[in-house]
Short mmCIF file of C-alpha atoms in Angstrom, two decimals:
data_model
loop_
_atom_site.label_atom_id
_atom_site.label_comp_id
_atom_site.label_asym_id
_atom_site.label_seq_id
_atom_site.Cartn_x
_atom_site.Cartn_y
_atom_site.Cartn_z
CA MET G 1 -23.20 -153.95 -88.03
CA LYS G 2 -22.30 -157.07 -90.00
CA ALA G 3 -22.51 -156.54 -93.74
CA LEU G 4 -21.37 -157.47 -97.23
CA ALA G 5 -21.09 -155.02 -100.14
CA ILE G 6 -20.17 -155.63 -103.78
CA ASP G 7 -19.77 -153.46 -106.85
CA THR G 8 -19.61 -155.41 -110.11
CA ALA G 9 -20.76 -152.65 -112.47
CA VAL G 10 -17.43 -152.33 -114.29
CA SER G 11 -14.44 -154.60 -114.92
CA CYS G 12 -12.69 -153.46 -111.74
CA ILE G 13 -14.89 -154.93 -109.00
CA TYR G 14 -14.96 -154.33 -105.24
CA ILE G 15 -16.02 -156.85 -102.62
CA ALA G 16 -16.05 -155.91 -98.92
CA ALA G 17 -17.22 -157.33 -95.61
CA LYS G 18 -17.51 -155.55 -92.28
CA CYS G 19 -18.02 -156.75 -88.75
CA ASP G 20 -18.65 -153.72 -86.56
CA GLU G 21 -15.47 -151.61 -86.85
CA ASN G 22 -13.46 -154.15 -88.85
CA THR G 23 -13.65 -153.99 -92.64
CA VAL G 24 -11.86 -156.00 -95.32
CA THR G 25 -12.02 -154.82 -98.94
CA LEU G 26 -10.87 -156.69 -102.02
CA ARG G 27 -10.30 -154.95 -105.36
CA LEU G 28 -10.11 -157.17 -108.44
CA ASP G 29 -9.31 -155.72 -111.85
CA ILE G 30 -9.89 -158.98 -113.70
CA GLY G 31 -11.94 -158.21 -116.78
CA MET G 32 -13.91 -161.21 -118.00
CA LYS G 33 -12.94 -163.46 -115.06
CA GLN G 34 -15.59 -162.02 -112.74
CA ALA G 35 -17.80 -165.11 -112.94
CA GLU G 36 -15.13 -167.46 -111.63
CA LYS G 37 -13.71 -165.10 -108.98
CA LEU G 38 -16.76 -163.42 -107.42
CA LEU G 39 -17.99 -166.19 -105.12
CA PRO G 40 -14.50 -167.13 -103.83
CA ALA G 41 -13.89 -163.40 -103.23
CA ILE G 42 -17.10 -163.12 -101.18
CA ASP G 43 -16.05 -166.14 -99.10
CA TYR G 44 -12.60 -164.64 -98.62
CA VAL G 45 -13.70 -161.23 -97.27
CA LEU G 46 -16.30 -162.84 -94.99
CA ASN G 47 -13.68 -165.21 -93.57
CA GLN G 48 -11.24 -162.36 -93.02
CA VAL G 49 -13.67 -160.57 -90.68
CA GLY G 50 -14.78 -163.82 -89.02
CA LEU G 51 -18.29 -163.95 -90.48
CA SER G 52 -20.48 -166.48 -92.21
CA ALA G 53 -23.17 -165.36 -94.64
CA LYS G 54 -25.99 -166.30 -92.26
CA GLU G 55 -24.67 -163.82 -89.66
CA LEU G 56 -25.02 -160.77 -91.92
CA ASP G 57 -27.37 -157.93 -90.97
CA TYR G 58 -27.60 -156.68 -94.54
CA MET G 59 -25.99 -156.69 -97.99
CA ALA G 60 -25.56 -153.84 -100.48
CA LEU G 61 -24.69 -153.61 -104.15
CA THR G 62 -24.62 -151.43 -107.25
CA VAL G 63 -27.42 -152.24 -109.70
CA GLY G 64 -26.38 -150.19 -112.70
CA PRO G 65 -25.84 -148.74 -115.08
CA GLY G 66 -22.78 -150.74 -116.02
CA SER G 67 -21.73 -154.07 -117.47
CA PHE G 68 -24.75 -156.26 -118.22
CA THR G 69 -22.82 -159.40 -117.28
CA GLY G 70 -21.24 -157.95 -114.16
CA LEU G 71 -24.51 -156.56 -112.82
CA ARG G 72 -26.30 -159.87 -113.31
CA LEU G 73 -23.48 -161.75 -111.57
CA GLY G 74 -23.57 -159.44 -108.57
CA MET G 75 -27.33 -159.56 -108.29
CA SER G 76 -27.39 -163.36 -108.57
CA ALA G 77 -24.73 -163.81 -105.89
CA LEU G 78 -26.50 -161.65 -103.31
CA LYS G 79 -29.94 -162.99 -104.13
CA ALA G 80 -28.66 -166.51 -103.48
CA ILE G 81 -27.55 -165.45 -99.99
CA HIS G 82 -30.85 -163.64 -99.48
CA LEU G 83 -32.85 -166.72 -100.41
CA ALA G 84 -30.72 -169.00 -98.23
CA TYR G 85 -30.68 -166.85 -95.08
CA ASN G 86 -33.26 -164.07 -95.61
CA ILE G 87 -30.59 -161.33 -95.47
CA PRO G 88 -31.95 -157.99 -96.78
CA VAL G 89 -30.33 -156.50 -99.89
CA TYR G 90 -30.05 -152.74 -100.47
CA ALA G 91 -29.47 -151.64 -104.06
CA PHE G 92 -28.10 -148.36 -105.41
CA SER G 93 -27.44 -146.65 -108.72
CA THR G 94 -23.77 -147.04 -109.65
CA LEU G 95 -23.61 -143.37 -110.59
CA ASP G 96 -25.08 -142.31 -107.22
CA VAL G 97 -22.49 -144.45 -105.41
CA TYR G 98 -19.64 -142.77 -107.31
CA ALA G 99 -21.05 -139.34 -106.42
CA TYR G 100 -21.66 -140.04 -102.73
CA ASP G 101 -18.30 -138.74 -101.48
CA PHE G 102 -18.58 -135.50 -103.46
CA SER G 103 -21.66 -133.93 -101.90
CA ASP G 104 -19.59 -131.00 -100.53
CA SER G 105 -18.07 -130.08 -103.90
CA ARG G 106 -18.58 -126.51 -105.06
CA ASP G 107 -18.30 -127.72 -108.65
CA LYS G 108 -21.02 -129.66 -110.33
CA ILE G 109 -20.26 -133.35 -110.39
CA ILE G 110 -20.76 -135.58 -113.40
CA SER G 111 -20.58 -139.26 -112.55
CA VAL G 112 -19.58 -141.36 -115.58
CA ILE G 113 -19.07 -144.90 -116.85
CA ASP G 114 -17.67 -145.79 -120.26
CA ALA G 115 -20.65 -147.37 -122.05
CA LYS G 116 -18.51 -148.29 -125.11
CA LYS G 117 -19.49 -147.48 -128.69
CA ASP G 118 -18.25 -143.90 -128.03
CA ARG G 119 -20.97 -143.32 -125.42
CA PHE G 120 -21.05 -142.76 -121.68
CA TYR G 121 -23.54 -143.48 -118.93
CA ALA G 122 -23.68 -140.30 -116.86
CA CYS G 123 -25.61 -138.26 -114.32
CA VAL G 124 -25.09 -134.68 -113.06
CA TYR G 125 -25.12 -133.69 -109.36
CA ALA G 126 -25.01 -130.42 -107.42
CA GLN G 127 -24.13 -130.64 -103.71
CA GLY G 128 -25.08 -134.29 -103.57
CA VAL G 129 -28.43 -133.93 -105.32
CA ARG G 130 -29.19 -135.18 -108.82
CA VAL G 131 -29.87 -132.38 -111.28
CA SER G 132 -30.42 -134.76 -114.19
CA GLU G 133 -31.70 -138.23 -114.76
CA PRO G 134 -29.10 -140.86 -115.73
CA PHE G 135 -28.46 -140.83 -119.47
CA ASP G 136 -26.54 -142.76 -122.14
CA GLU G 137 -25.14 -140.40 -124.78
CA GLU G 138 -22.24 -139.51 -127.05
CA PRO G 139 -19.83 -136.78 -125.84
CA SER G 140 -21.18 -134.27 -128.36
CA ASP G 141 -24.72 -134.68 -127.01
CA ILE G 142 -23.50 -134.54 -123.40
CA ALA G 143 -21.70 -131.26 -124.17
CA LYS G 144 -25.03 -129.75 -125.24
CA ARG G 145 -26.54 -130.73 -121.88
CA LEU G 146 -23.89 -129.04 -119.76
CA GLU G 147 -23.98 -125.33 -118.98
CA SER G 148 -20.99 -123.53 -120.48
CA ALA G 149 -20.62 -121.16 -117.51
CA GLU G 150 -20.40 -124.01 -114.98
CA SER G 151 -17.32 -125.85 -113.77
CA TYR G 152 -17.59 -129.65 -113.70
CA VAL G 153 -15.66 -132.45 -112.05
CA ALA G 154 -15.94 -135.87 -113.67
CA ILE G 155 -15.75 -138.85 -111.31
CA GLY G 156 -15.59 -142.61 -111.67
CA ALA G 157 -13.04 -145.07 -113.04
CA ASP G 158 -13.57 -143.77 -116.59
CA SER G 159 -13.48 -140.05 -115.75
CA ALA G 160 -10.11 -139.35 -117.42
CA LEU G 161 -11.29 -140.86 -120.69
CA PHE G 162 -14.53 -138.93 -120.43
CA VAL G 163 -12.77 -135.59 -119.94
CA GLU G 164 -10.49 -136.31 -122.89
CA LYS G 165 -13.50 -137.00 -125.12
CA MET G 166 -15.37 -133.93 -123.86
CA HIS G 167 -12.41 -131.65 -124.62
CA GLU G 168 -12.28 -133.07 -128.13
CA VAL G 169 -15.84 -131.93 -128.82
CA SER G 170 -15.78 -128.82 -126.62
CA PRO G 171 -12.18 -127.58 -126.03
CA ASN G 172 -13.20 -124.66 -123.79
CA MET G 173 -15.39 -126.67 -121.44
CA GLN G 174 -14.47 -126.23 -117.78
CA ILE G 175 -14.20 -129.87 -116.80
CA ARG G 176 -11.55 -131.95 -115.08
CA ALA G 177 -11.26 -135.51 -113.86
CA ASP G 178 -10.99 -136.15 -110.14
CA LYS G 179 -8.11 -138.51 -109.40
CA LYS G 180 -9.52 -139.72 -106.09
CA ASN G 181 -9.76 -143.51 -105.95
CA VAL G 182 -13.31 -144.03 -104.69
CA VAL G 183 -13.71 -147.33 -102.85
CA THR G 184 -17.32 -147.89 -103.81
CA THR G 185 -18.04 -150.46 -101.12
CA ASP G 186 -17.31 -147.84 -98.43
CA ALA G 187 -20.06 -145.68 -99.93
CA LEU G 188 -22.38 -148.69 -100.22
CA PHE G 189 -22.08 -149.43 -96.49
CA LEU G 190 -22.85 -145.81 -95.58
CA MET G 191 -25.73 -145.49 -98.03
CA ALA G 192 -27.31 -148.76 -96.89
CA GLU G 193 -27.07 -147.83 -93.22
CA GLU G 194 -28.70 -144.48 -93.95
CA LYS G 195 -31.62 -146.39 -95.49
CA ILE G 196 -31.76 -148.74 -92.53
CA SER G 197 -31.79 -145.85 -90.04
CA LYS G 198 -34.71 -144.31 -91.95
CA LYS G 199 -36.49 -147.69 -92.01
CA GLU G 200 -36.60 -147.66 -95.81
CA PRO G 201 -37.36 -151.06 -97.40
CA PRO G 202 -34.66 -153.23 -98.97
CA LEU G 203 -34.74 -154.52 -102.53
CA GLN G 204 -37.81 -156.63 -103.23
CA ASP G 205 -37.64 -160.16 -104.64
CA TYR G 206 -38.71 -158.95 -108.06
CA GLY G 207 -36.05 -156.24 -108.22
CA GLY G 208 -33.22 -156.50 -110.73
CA PRO G 209 -30.38 -154.57 -112.37
CA PHE G 210 -31.02 -151.06 -113.68
CA TYR G 211 -30.23 -150.76 -117.38
CA ILE G 212 -30.35 -147.51 -119.34
CA ARG G 213 -29.54 -149.29 -122.59
CA LYS G 214 -30.86 -152.55 -123.99
CA SER G 215 -28.37 -155.41 -124.14
CA GLU G 216 -26.91 -156.37 -127.53
CA ALA G 217 -29.07 -159.49 -127.53
CA GLU G 218 -32.21 -157.40 -126.96
CA GLU G 219 -31.22 -154.91 -129.66
CA LYS G 220 -30.87 -157.75 -132.17
CA LEU G 221 -34.35 -159.13 -131.46
CA PRO G 222 -36.94 -158.55 -134.19
CA LYS G 223 -39.27 -155.70 -133.24
CA ASN G 224 -42.27 -158.02 -133.01
CA ALA G 225 -40.40 -160.16 -130.46
CA GLN G 226 -39.61 -157.32 -128.04
#
């Protein structure tokens, strides 16, 4: 299949294009420069596999949780292609994408993103199935959620920081960070094609990023304006 996948949920973004068996993936750890680099990066990976946007069979992306700015940029970029060429967009939880490659783990998996302000976005999985809803909490509150007798593996770009913080609040917790570098666009392609094979619908026009937390601008609004 011919496809485009992007993950802009955190500062290190992935952009990938595939044309049947050929795939080109670009990893950009560029912080606040996402806005100026994303569209040229999409053009680059498409050109490298000999595709134009109108030839795509589908597109896939992470929709959160994650960076408010990054998620909006990713959504806007793919929606523009969708509106121009009617290419379907498949959207997935960032935490589910991180966890996709760990469905065979005997340990429980906790997929994490640094949410700043000494908090983490997280979700717990057992053999590929969610056993919690995504949450946004401080390490001390997360420690209360986790079962002391269980062994956990933290995954995601911020997993090492997460494990460090968890051991500060709960030194005896059985938790370690997985050092595997998950290329999230690989998981996005597989997850989207599973949906396509099951004839599940793509993202609707009214769909948007998934936020657990309100943005800083929303938090500063007067209560009567929310």
